[in-house]
XYZ file of C-alpha atoms in Angstrom:
710
model
C 82.326 111.658 63.393
C 81.441 112.145 66.502
C 79.346 115.813 67.759
C 81.912 118.778 68.641
C 81.234 119.952 72.322
C 82.859 123.297 71.645
C 79.944 124.408 74.250
C 81.152 121.562 76.404
C 83.825 124.466 79.064
C 79.552 126.352 80.250
C 77.946 122.778 79.773
C 80.104 121.230 83.247
C 80.186 124.316 84.722
C 78.886 124.468 88.081
C 78.386 120.560 88.877
C 80.625 119.528 91.784
C 82.466 116.415 91.989
C 82.965 113.751 89.166
C 82.458 110.531 90.501
C 83.752 109.062 92.614
C 86.705 111.556 93.719
C 86.942 112.150 97.409
C 83.640 112.876 99.399
C 83.934 117.019 101.183
C 87.180 118.038 99.157
C 87.686 119.236 95.521
C 91.145 117.294 94.725
C 93.329 119.845 92.844
C 94.534 122.461 93.510
C 92.268 126.389 94.297
C 95.217 128.252 93.536
C 97.342 126.805 90.225
C 96.285 128.647 86.505
C 93.579 126.058 84.609
C 94.880 125.595 80.912
C 92.114 123.967 79.385
C 90.568 127.051 77.730
C 90.052 126.218 74.588
C 86.465 124.923 74.235
C 86.220 121.119 74.228
C 86.150 120.421 69.842
C 86.805 116.497 69.327
C 87.679 117.034 66.480
C 90.342 118.521 67.046
C 92.817 115.876 68.514
C 96.075 115.696 69.503
C 98.447 112.302 69.659
C 100.540 110.730 72.233
C 103.757 109.576 71.094
C 105.496 106.978 72.655
C 102.592 105.346 74.772
C 102.332 102.074 72.417
C 103.700 99.147 73.925
C 107.034 97.552 71.544
C 105.674 94.069 71.644
C 102.614 95.271 70.163
C 103.383 94.794 66.575
C 101.714 93.301 63.745
C 103.467 90.281 64.157
C 101.831 89.573 67.436
C 98.092 90.989 66.661
C 95.227 88.869 66.968
C 92.405 90.781 66.532
C 90.725 93.247 69.161
C 89.153 92.411 71.468
C 85.033 92.006 72.339
C 83.357 95.551 72.877
C 82.567 94.335 75.701
C 85.749 94.211 77.677
C 86.772 95.853 80.673
C 88.966 97.623 81.784
C 89.091 98.287 85.182
C 90.911 100.905 87.008
C 93.324 102.254 84.579
C 96.004 105.241 85.500
C 95.057 108.064 83.634
C 98.067 110.678 84.391
C 98.203 113.920 85.310
C 100.899 116.565 84.257
C 101.088 120.642 85.964
C 102.117 123.314 84.152
C 106.493 123.800 83.437
C 106.868 126.619 85.678
C 104.661 123.378 88.522
C 107.471 121.488 87.897
C 110.486 123.372 88.293
C 108.971 124.736 91.687
C 108.176 121.000 93.306
C 111.745 119.936 91.720
C 113.093 123.415 93.906
C 110.903 122.928 96.778
C 111.809 119.656 97.182
C 116.252 121.016 96.856
C 114.709 122.986 100.300
C 113.753 119.727 101.724
C 117.127 118.189 101.464
C 119.186 120.601 102.137
C 119.726 121.754 106.275
C 120.122 125.483 105.475
C 116.874 126.022 104.370
C 114.128 126.429 106.926
C 112.298 124.324 104.545
C 114.772 121.858 105.526
C 112.400 118.282 106.144
C 108.741 120.331 106.204
C 107.206 117.227 104.430
C 103.605 117.890 102.751
C 100.804 115.731 103.583
C 98.657 114.551 100.190
C 96.640 117.189 100.082
C 98.962 119.764 100.625
C 100.781 118.371 97.550
C 98.578 118.245 95.081
C 96.895 122.302 96.722
C 100.989 123.314 95.750
C 101.338 121.583 92.863
C 98.310 119.763 91.659
C 96.705 120.391 88.175
C 93.747 123.400 88.654
C 90.330 122.381 90.512
C 89.044 123.662 87.586
C 91.066 122.154 85.112
C 90.605 117.915 86.741
C 86.803 118.857 86.874
C 86.738 119.231 83.379
C 89.339 116.249 82.559
C 86.605 114.103 85.013
C 83.383 115.377 83.744
C 83.940 114.660 80.290
C 84.958 110.829 81.447
C 81.869 110.668 82.850
C 80.498 112.395 79.481
C 82.126 109.391 77.334
C 80.647 107.072 79.109
C 83.346 106.301 81.981
C 83.544 105.405 85.823
C 85.266 107.691 87.557
C 87.006 105.897 90.808
C 89.239 107.789 92.104
C 91.124 111.565 92.133
C 94.172 110.765 94.221
C 95.052 114.199 96.414
C 98.488 115.032 95.087
C 95.672 115.705 91.732
C 98.167 113.890 89.193
C 96.509 110.136 88.599
C 92.474 109.412 87.869
C 91.381 106.237 88.849
C 88.761 105.045 85.597
C 87.041 101.991 84.194
C 85.286 101.874 81.136
C 85.183 99.479 78.515
C 87.260 98.459 74.768
C 84.856 100.172 73.124
C 84.688 102.936 75.132
C 88.713 103.941 75.484
C 88.625 103.247 71.144
C 85.726 105.827 71.180
C 87.472 108.721 73.698
C 91.201 107.851 73.571
C 90.972 106.688 69.823
C 92.948 103.175 69.845
C 91.695 100.194 69.723
C 92.589 97.719 71.938
C 94.139 94.716 70.680
C 94.855 90.618 71.361
C 98.844 89.615 71.075
C 100.622 86.474 71.513
C 104.054 86.735 72.234
C 106.488 83.698 73.268
C 103.502 81.449 73.828
C 102.206 83.966 76.521
C 98.665 85.511 75.034
C 98.328 89.869 76.174
C 96.521 92.507 75.524
C 96.934 96.372 74.508
C 96.895 99.066 72.878
C 97.300 98.864 69.298
C 98.188 102.461 68.618
C 98.993 105.247 70.588
C 95.786 107.623 72.282
C 94.450 110.400 71.308
C 92.862 113.403 73.078
C 91.350 116.631 72.183
C 93.551 118.978 71.961
C 92.412 121.562 74.287
C 93.459 118.505 77.315
C 97.271 118.722 76.345
C 98.240 120.803 79.303
C 96.948 118.818 81.425
C 96.537 115.191 80.458
C 99.818 112.841 80.031
C 98.039 109.959 79.371
C 97.542 106.161 80.903
C 100.209 104.696 83.027
C 99.350 101.500 80.623
C 96.782 100.065 78.662
C 98.315 96.620 78.321
C 99.142 93.892 80.768
C 102.907 93.810 79.791
C 103.513 93.460 83.465
C 107.033 94.947 84.973
C 108.726 92.139 86.371
C 110.460 90.184 89.581
C 113.838 91.318 90.012
C 114.895 87.882 91.881
C 117.754 85.893 90.132
C 117.222 82.266 90.840
C 121.063 79.599 90.603
C 122.056 79.469 87.079
C 121.990 76.166 85.240
C 125.054 76.945 84.332
C 127.839 73.681 83.193
C 130.872 76.158 84.309
C 133.953 74.552 86.433
C 133.774 76.104 89.951
C 130.065 72.815 89.686
C 130.859 71.095 92.904
C 132.717 73.676 95.179
C 131.455 73.942 98.368
C 128.085 77.143 99.047
C 128.978 80.013 100.863
C 125.771 81.455 101.169
C 124.434 84.478 102.794
C 121.899 84.584 105.630
C 121.028 87.502 108.027
C 123.852 86.975 110.306
C 126.206 87.237 108.376
C 125.078 89.993 106.130
C 125.884 91.400 108.934
C 128.396 90.815 109.530
C 130.256 91.746 106.171
C 129.347 95.358 106.352
C 129.769 95.836 110.123
C 126.013 95.799 111.099
C 125.972 94.009 114.341
C 128.174 97.122 116.379
C 124.049 98.779 116.247
C 121.907 95.962 117.076
C 124.566 95.581 119.930
C 125.156 98.780 121.321
C 123.866 99.520 125.119
C 121.405 101.888 123.094
C 119.846 99.281 120.212
C 119.441 100.325 116.635
C 117.848 97.821 114.856
C 114.635 99.697 113.814
C 112.411 99.679 116.381
C 109.837 102.466 115.791
C 110.232 102.460 111.977
C 107.920 101.094 109.316
C 109.466 99.903 105.836
C 106.051 99.209 103.628
C 107.791 96.516 100.222
C 105.009 96.689 97.246
C 103.813 93.730 95.338
C 101.172 92.101 93.451
C 101.433 89.150 95.740
C 100.993 87.638 99.110
C 102.699 85.530 100.922
C 102.862 82.615 103.565
C 103.247 84.605 106.765
C 104.938 81.171 108.080
C 107.514 81.765 105.965
C 109.405 84.710 107.055
C 108.512 83.343 110.541
C 110.652 80.520 109.760
C 113.440 82.728 108.065
C 113.704 84.530 110.820
C 114.208 81.633 113.750
C 116.414 79.676 110.794
C 118.264 83.180 111.285
C 118.875 83.985 114.987
C 116.243 86.365 114.711
C 113.419 85.425 116.032
C 114.181 87.281 120.172
C 114.035 90.362 117.771
C 110.521 92.285 117.552
C 109.602 92.657 113.796
C 106.858 92.301 112.542
C 104.958 90.768 109.479
C 101.779 92.373 108.327
C 99.810 92.188 105.481
C 97.892 94.545 103.607
C 95.711 95.614 100.692
C 95.701 99.106 100.702
C 92.462 100.991 99.733
C 92.043 104.255 97.962
C 90.912 106.909 99.189
C 87.463 107.189 97.585
C 84.184 104.484 96.688
C 84.870 100.997 97.112
C 88.565 100.767 95.897
C 91.087 99.723 93.695
C 92.907 97.153 95.394
C 91.696 94.027 95.760
C 93.510 90.488 97.647
C 95.483 88.861 94.907
C 96.137 85.562 97.222
C 99.916 84.293 96.213
C 100.688 83.812 92.673
C 104.544 82.814 90.831
C 105.541 85.828 92.702
C 105.447 84.468 95.419
C 109.106 84.250 95.831
C 109.897 87.917 95.074
C 107.688 88.969 98.421
C 109.099 86.721 100.143
C 112.658 88.313 99.472
C 111.531 91.737 100.351
C 109.905 91.003 103.392
C 112.576 89.272 104.603
C 115.328 90.857 104.234
C 114.503 94.469 104.760
C 113.059 92.965 108.202
C 116.477 90.909 108.092
C 118.610 94.325 108.828
C 116.060 96.209 110.674
C 114.921 93.239 113.167
C 112.891 95.483 115.334
C 111.779 97.143 112.445
C 108.032 96.732 111.449
C 107.546 95.269 107.927
C 104.696 96.114 105.959
C 104.181 93.894 102.354
C 101.205 95.782 101.124
C 99.420 93.484 97.734
C 97.004 93.826 94.987
C 96.080 92.405 92.887
C 97.115 93.672 88.826
C 93.529 94.761 86.716
C 93.662 94.044 83.192
C 96.003 97.043 82.234
C 97.508 98.615 85.768
C 100.245 97.157 87.633
C 99.371 95.964 91.486
C 102.527 98.436 92.531
C 101.482 101.623 91.280
C 97.795 101.230 92.707
C 99.764 100.162 95.648
C 101.948 103.394 96.214
C 99.178 105.219 94.955
C 97.190 104.280 97.554
C 99.655 104.378 100.379
C 101.050 107.152 99.186
C 98.167 109.657 98.721
C 96.877 107.890 102.380
C 96.392 109.002 106.056
C 99.695 108.048 107.260
C 102.338 108.034 103.794
C 104.775 105.172 105.149
C 108.668 106.424 105.831
C 110.216 103.632 104.149
C 109.338 101.548 100.653
C 111.145 99.232 98.430
C 110.082 98.083 95.317
C 111.867 94.804 92.743
C 109.342 95.000 90.277
C 110.809 96.903 86.517
C 111.354 96.383 83.024
C 113.211 98.891 81.227
C 112.275 102.715 80.271
C 111.155 102.101 75.782
C 108.937 99.572 77.164
C 107.083 102.458 80.079
C 106.487 104.339 77.433
C 105.672 107.842 78.401
C 102.995 107.828 80.931
C 104.049 104.824 82.106
C 107.857 106.598 83.350
C 105.573 109.473 84.240
C 103.158 107.519 86.396
C 106.313 106.221 88.333
C 108.670 109.426 88.413
C 105.639 111.628 89.521
C 104.925 109.143 92.313
C 108.809 108.699 93.732
C 108.471 112.441 93.569
C 105.347 113.071 95.450
C 106.451 110.231 97.778
C 110.639 112.075 98.017
C 107.807 115.832 99.376
C 106.270 113.838 101.194
C 109.488 112.069 102.652
C 109.142 108.867 101.939
C 112.765 107.077 101.226
C 111.915 105.018 97.962
C 114.018 102.322 97.404
C 114.490 100.347 93.442
C 115.800 97.258 92.592
C 118.232 99.173 89.605
C 118.180 95.380 87.458
C 119.738 91.824 86.822
C 120.290 92.235 82.817
C 123.397 94.852 83.559
C 123.698 97.560 80.921
C 120.578 95.610 78.618
C 117.862 96.671 80.653
C 115.162 95.980 77.942
C 117.096 91.645 77.485
C 115.388 90.758 80.513
C 114.975 87.042 80.342
C 116.762 86.679 77.146
C 120.237 84.736 76.142
C 122.036 88.113 74.985
C 120.921 91.547 74.266
C 119.397 92.867 70.957
C 118.183 96.565 71.562
C 121.268 97.982 73.574
C 121.927 100.545 76.499
C 118.609 100.530 78.862
C 118.057 100.686 82.839
C 115.136 100.324 84.458
C 111.806 102.542 84.199
C 110.724 101.865 87.677
C 114.485 102.857 89.217
C 115.920 105.429 86.806
C 113.660 108.918 88.345
C 115.516 111.559 90.314
C 113.411 111.024 93.338
C 114.260 107.298 94.502
C 117.761 104.912 95.410
C 118.609 102.724 92.212
C 120.191 99.794 94.039
C 122.513 97.447 92.044
C 124.600 94.358 93.044
C 128.169 93.449 94.113
C 129.422 89.932 94.159
C 132.266 87.981 96.158
C 135.956 88.732 94.810
C 136.946 85.687 97.387
C 137.083 82.608 94.985
C 138.058 83.805 92.511
C 141.356 84.916 94.786
C 141.654 81.659 96.450
C 140.959 83.424 99.918
C 137.988 81.629 100.872
C 139.605 80.929 103.441
C 140.063 83.692 104.490
C 136.606 84.674 105.031
C 134.955 82.456 105.351
C 134.231 79.720 108.376
C 134.065 75.574 107.523
C 130.856 75.650 110.081
C 128.223 77.591 110.547
C 127.081 79.472 114.122
C 123.865 78.691 116.084
C 122.805 81.793 113.722
C 123.921 80.096 110.671
C 125.874 83.093 109.591
C 130.399 81.566 108.964
C 131.082 84.937 107.504
C 134.385 86.637 109.563
C 135.140 89.910 108.298
C 134.353 92.391 105.281
C 134.242 90.526 102.069
C 136.543 91.796 99.162
C 134.020 92.761 96.118
C 133.457 92.688 92.522
C 130.499 93.894 90.380
C 128.239 90.669 89.943
C 128.284 89.571 86.343
C 127.137 86.033 84.929
C 127.862 86.473 81.641
C 130.892 85.303 79.205
C 131.508 89.086 78.942
C 132.713 89.466 82.759
C 135.978 90.380 82.957
C 136.353 89.111 85.644
C 134.906 85.657 84.273
C 137.418 85.366 80.786
C 140.025 86.691 82.877
C 139.415 83.527 84.603
C 138.563 80.802 81.830
C 142.510 82.607 80.588
C 140.335 84.517 78.031
C 142.103 87.827 76.294
C 138.468 88.972 76.046
C 134.636 88.758 76.347
C 134.376 88.470 72.437
C 136.467 85.710 72.795
C 134.875 83.671 75.083
C 131.316 84.222 74.391
C 132.257 82.382 71.278
C 134.218 79.419 72.911
C 132.357 76.248 73.301
C 132.791 76.605 76.831
C 131.512 80.428 77.502
C 128.507 79.127 75.488
C 127.578 78.231 78.074
C 127.559 82.003 79.569
C 125.293 83.634 77.387
C 123.506 85.474 79.807
C 122.455 88.211 80.582
C 122.227 88.088 83.939
C 124.356 91.275 86.086
C 123.574 94.092 88.301
C 121.891 96.418 86.398
C 123.008 100.279 85.999
C 123.624 102.991 82.980
C 122.349 106.639 81.770
C 118.222 106.933 81.543
C 117.095 108.050 78.793
C 114.053 110.019 80.070
C 115.165 112.035 82.462
C 118.414 114.891 82.805
C 121.173 114.445 85.519
C 119.252 114.798 89.199
C 121.118 118.164 91.001
C 122.722 116.152 94.171
C 123.712 113.354 91.420
C 127.200 115.663 91.150
C 130.575 116.509 93.545
C 131.820 112.329 93.443
C 134.783 111.338 91.087
C 133.635 109.212 88.405
C 129.626 110.592 87.976
C 129.912 110.842 84.337
C 129.439 114.063 82.495
C 126.193 113.079 80.605
C 123.485 115.822 81.706
C 121.673 111.908 82.202
C 120.377 110.671 85.212
C 122.748 107.557 85.926
C 122.559 104.091 87.464
C 122.818 102.533 90.312
C 123.347 105.172 93.466
C 124.471 102.495 95.784
C 125.200 98.384 95.777
C 124.958 95.564 97.559
C 125.570 91.620 97.570
C 122.925 90.050 95.299
C 124.773 87.546 93.146
C 123.408 83.638 92.823
C 125.560 81.584 93.173
C 128.349 81.867 90.636
C 131.025 82.269 92.379
C 129.705 79.613 95.453
C 128.007 82.699 97.039
C 124.596 83.082 97.414
C 121.818 85.003 99.209
C 119.354 83.463 101.465
C 115.404 83.410 101.638
C 112.601 80.767 102.502
C 109.333 80.314 100.021
C 107.692 76.857 100.789
C 104.730 77.343 98.389
C 105.220 74.031 96.265
C 102.688 75.327 94.964
C 104.235 78.567 93.528
C 107.289 77.072 92.243
C 108.469 76.797 96.148
C 110.889 73.847 98.397
C 110.659 73.295 102.633
C 113.022 76.090 104.424
C 114.869 73.237 105.753
C 118.155 74.535 105.112
C 120.042 71.390 106.674
C 119.150 70.068 103.557
C 121.724 70.544 100.307
C 118.595 69.990 98.187
C 116.025 72.601 100.025
C 118.685 75.367 100.986
C 119.732 75.654 97.180
C 116.229 76.167 96.379
C 116.220 78.680 98.986
C 118.982 80.770 97.874
C 118.836 83.317 94.961
C 120.564 86.132 94.200
C 119.535 89.728 92.294
C 118.619 93.226 93.245
C 115.232 92.108 94.622
C 117.647 90.846 98.233
C 119.849 94.601 97.361
C 116.966 97.206 97.424
C 115.019 96.130 100.542
C 118.141 95.170 102.716
C 119.017 98.542 102.117
C 115.323 100.127 102.928
C 116.742 98.175 105.901
C 119.129 99.914 106.590
C 117.482 102.914 106.334
C 115.145 102.070 108.913
C 118.545 101.848 111.042
C 119.149 105.488 109.656
C 115.162 106.504 110.112
C 115.839 105.138 114.151
C 118.890 107.537 114.693
C 117.835 110.579 113.626
C 114.316 109.965 114.855
C 112.614 111.146 111.770
C 111.728 110.599 108.098
C 114.704 111.580 105.203
C 112.893 111.700 102.049
C 115.319 111.031 99.563
C 118.230 109.585 101.076
C 119.936 110.113 97.590
C 121.326 113.345 98.992
C 122.630 112.526 102.474
C 124.716 109.163 100.090
C 126.632 111.309 97.713
C 127.451 113.608 100.244
C 129.461 111.404 101.977
C 130.636 109.930 98.759
C 132.197 113.234 97.697
C 133.725 113.087 101.409
C 135.492 109.423 101.049
C 136.430 109.962 97.291
C 136.367 113.933 96.496
C 135.700 115.758 93.262
C 136.573 114.684 89.895
C 138.597 117.988 89.595
C 140.027 117.489 93.523
C 139.725 113.667 94.003
C 141.307 111.747 97.310
C 143.463 109.369 96.715
C 144.503 108.244 100.086
C 140.154 107.367 100.031
C 140.034 105.780 96.835
C 142.696 104.342 97.921
C 141.510 103.014 101.699
C 138.159 102.352 100.212
C 138.718 100.451 97.593
C 136.666 97.042 98.377
C 139.999 94.473 96.633
C 141.544 95.124 99.915
C 138.726 92.529 101.391
C 139.350 92.588 105.704
C 142.087 95.312 105.222
C 139.711 97.838 104.109
C 140.139 100.970 106.220
C 138.073 101.186 109.496
C 136.675 104.337 108.743
C 134.963 104.110 104.644
C 131.458 104.330 104.537
C 131.368 104.203 101.354
C 133.185 100.458 99.556
C 134.433 101.280 96.563
C 133.834 98.116 93.651
C 136.577 98.662 91.129
C 136.941 94.801 89.777
C 134.402 93.880 87.227
C 132.168 94.483 84.955
C 128.188 94.749 83.857
C 128.252 94.743 80.253
C 126.829 91.759 78.632
C 126.729 89.347 75.493
C 124.855 90.907 72.783
C 123.722 90.848 69.261
C 122.602 92.978 65.910
C 124.127 96.026 65.535
C 122.598 97.723 68.503
C 125.090 98.826 71.158
C 127.271 95.780 70.505
C 130.402 95.008 69.458
C 131.508 92.573 67.483
C 134.555 90.745 66.302
C 134.368 89.890 62.542
C 133.735 86.050 61.527
C 131.937 86.276 66.021
C 128.291 85.532 66.175
C 128.088 87.344 69.605
C 130.328 90.500 70.617
C 129.605 92.135 73.972
C 127.214 95.361 74.272
C 129.086 98.949 73.657
C 129.094 102.127 73.700
C 130.047 101.477 69.743
C 129.263 99.356 67.465
C 132.649 100.159 65.793
C 135.203 99.964 68.581
C 134.408 98.001 72.091
C 133.499 100.259 74.883
C 132.630 98.438 77.636
C 129.439 98.970 79.328
C 130.255 99.302 81.713
C 133.601 98.665 83.805
C 133.865 99.644 87.507
C 136.397 102.670 88.240
C 137.349 104.621 91.254
C 134.486 106.367 92.852
C 131.036 106.243 91.679
C 130.677 104.551 88.234
C 127.564 102.161 86.054
C 128.204 99.318 87.703
C 128.012 99.767 91.257
C 127.181 103.017 91.309
C 129.249 104.674 94.561
C 130.129 100.833 95.541
C 128.960 98.891 99.241
C 129.027 100.315 102.126
C 129.863 100.124 106.228
C 126.435 100.559 107.870
C 127.886 101.427 111.145
C 130.001 103.760 109.685
C 126.850 105.216 107.704
C 124.389 104.786 109.764
C 126.377 107.161 112.786
C 128.173 109.745 110.528
C 124.481 110.472 108.687
C 124.328 113.300 110.950
C 126.908 114.383 111.090
C 126.170 115.202 106.533
C 122.964 116.610 107.189
C 122.415 118.160 110.719
C 123.380 121.779 109.957
C 121.168 124.013 111.442
C 118.513 125.368 108.892
C 118.887 129.373 107.997
C 116.032 131.479 106.340
């Protein structure tokens, strides 16, 4: 047993800042009440439960790493008091309330830390203890909510009482903590735990063309480029207005773990009629606010296609905006987008808009990992930064990424599920299923590569055999029957727009007042959606990533093979595209907007009505199945066809008919309760639906410009 250091608090008094903290500034709040009030007795420990990755299992364990292995730039997450947390939540509500005197009075990072961070004394106590245990304290962020430290596996074992082991999962080598960390009981009021002590990374939400043997093979593809998007979602009138709204003066940051070839961004824009616009691309590696930096240049890697999509499609919607690709290298334990996000939101000029297309399920993130994203996006909302996150590509089964069927039950994306970001889901076009392709697409492309003629009717994006659209098209009565048929086995896939209920977060104040919102007291996903299909019904999205070393292909769109290789789907497209839409809103309103969910749900309540008083006229008028007959006044297109259900196996949220090998994801294993169908108003499949961008931008101020009241 290590020695008792009951006099530790007295010993560190007056020692000043921990090494690596901000020079000339004491991190944390000078007014918050200290909560580390007991001596730090290392014989009295508390376990930080829920912080072991579910794949760190004995059958995958290959033994402990060497003691000397350096775990650089671990992010230790701190927490505020319950009273501070309640005050912050109420403050963020007031920041977004046009009737409040605090409306849009955004905080700087230092102000955020002073008002809502742990006490400076508590932070100093923790950082000095870390140094005493041999850790290097690299950065204490101005927010006061995260501390960047480096140390060896041996130091982690001695201080946090958990070993770092090697694991081999599916032929891939990983490292991870083998058990939940422990800390001195005295620290429990202030310390949450590490964002992660493993290298099981969040995954990009980019879906390549499916390789199914399906009856649609051979059909002509109508792939979606920027000008098609602008026509379908009514962006073009903003671009062509006498005072154009194209994102001029606005900045959109996309968070990445790789760089891209900037020539691909230029090629994409020149190929699709965007070269004449004023938008720019900058690649940066945002430094941390301390000596040295935890953000190293990652170069290019296998996620380069994801980064290209994010940079290209945020600028495709806002072609005059400045696009900043902020990338860092992963460390052994910390994912790059967390590092980049922390550095940007704690920097001197937090960006007005951010997009993140990487994710994983809440269960895999663990308690501290979920808290890391919640703290980060919460800080963004307080600083006026609008955050858009891909809701996921696994339908209602986010824990089953890269599988053919679900085994872990209903789950949502942990990057997207916080109350402080806009979770963006995915749709598909239904013209092929309806047999109306000729109504909505020209047989030739214009000079900008566009062939879309108008708004196209939409349904949920779902490539799986559990899709009600697909099994009906194939002549089956249910997903269970289709998934167990010879044809249906070709569609065993967990590929659909993400949505469901969080098991971590309660219902936020703004998620109310709209018909369809579940009375479940939970944060529900997604909030909104955009087209994100990957080609099953002849439609996918175009991008450019030519780096053959990372799986790219020449961006020659006149060549069918190259064009197909540079088309895909996934909510990786819809999140940055919506971030581009927000740039148009910010230009129109000449202001940062913080968390857009407040206004989005307010606008939807006006259009759809509430559960108690639904406006059925607008629900009918704005139904996405109307296609080019949809109401011209609609802000949202209400997606009511399809679902985001997927095939499953096992007992967890899976309904199987007797004798079947595969079932469909269900809210009950005893009876079929599909997870989840599209319905009127808000639903788990597509949220509030998709948008008429012209009406959204022009209607934003009316929904959010009432004069502030004392």
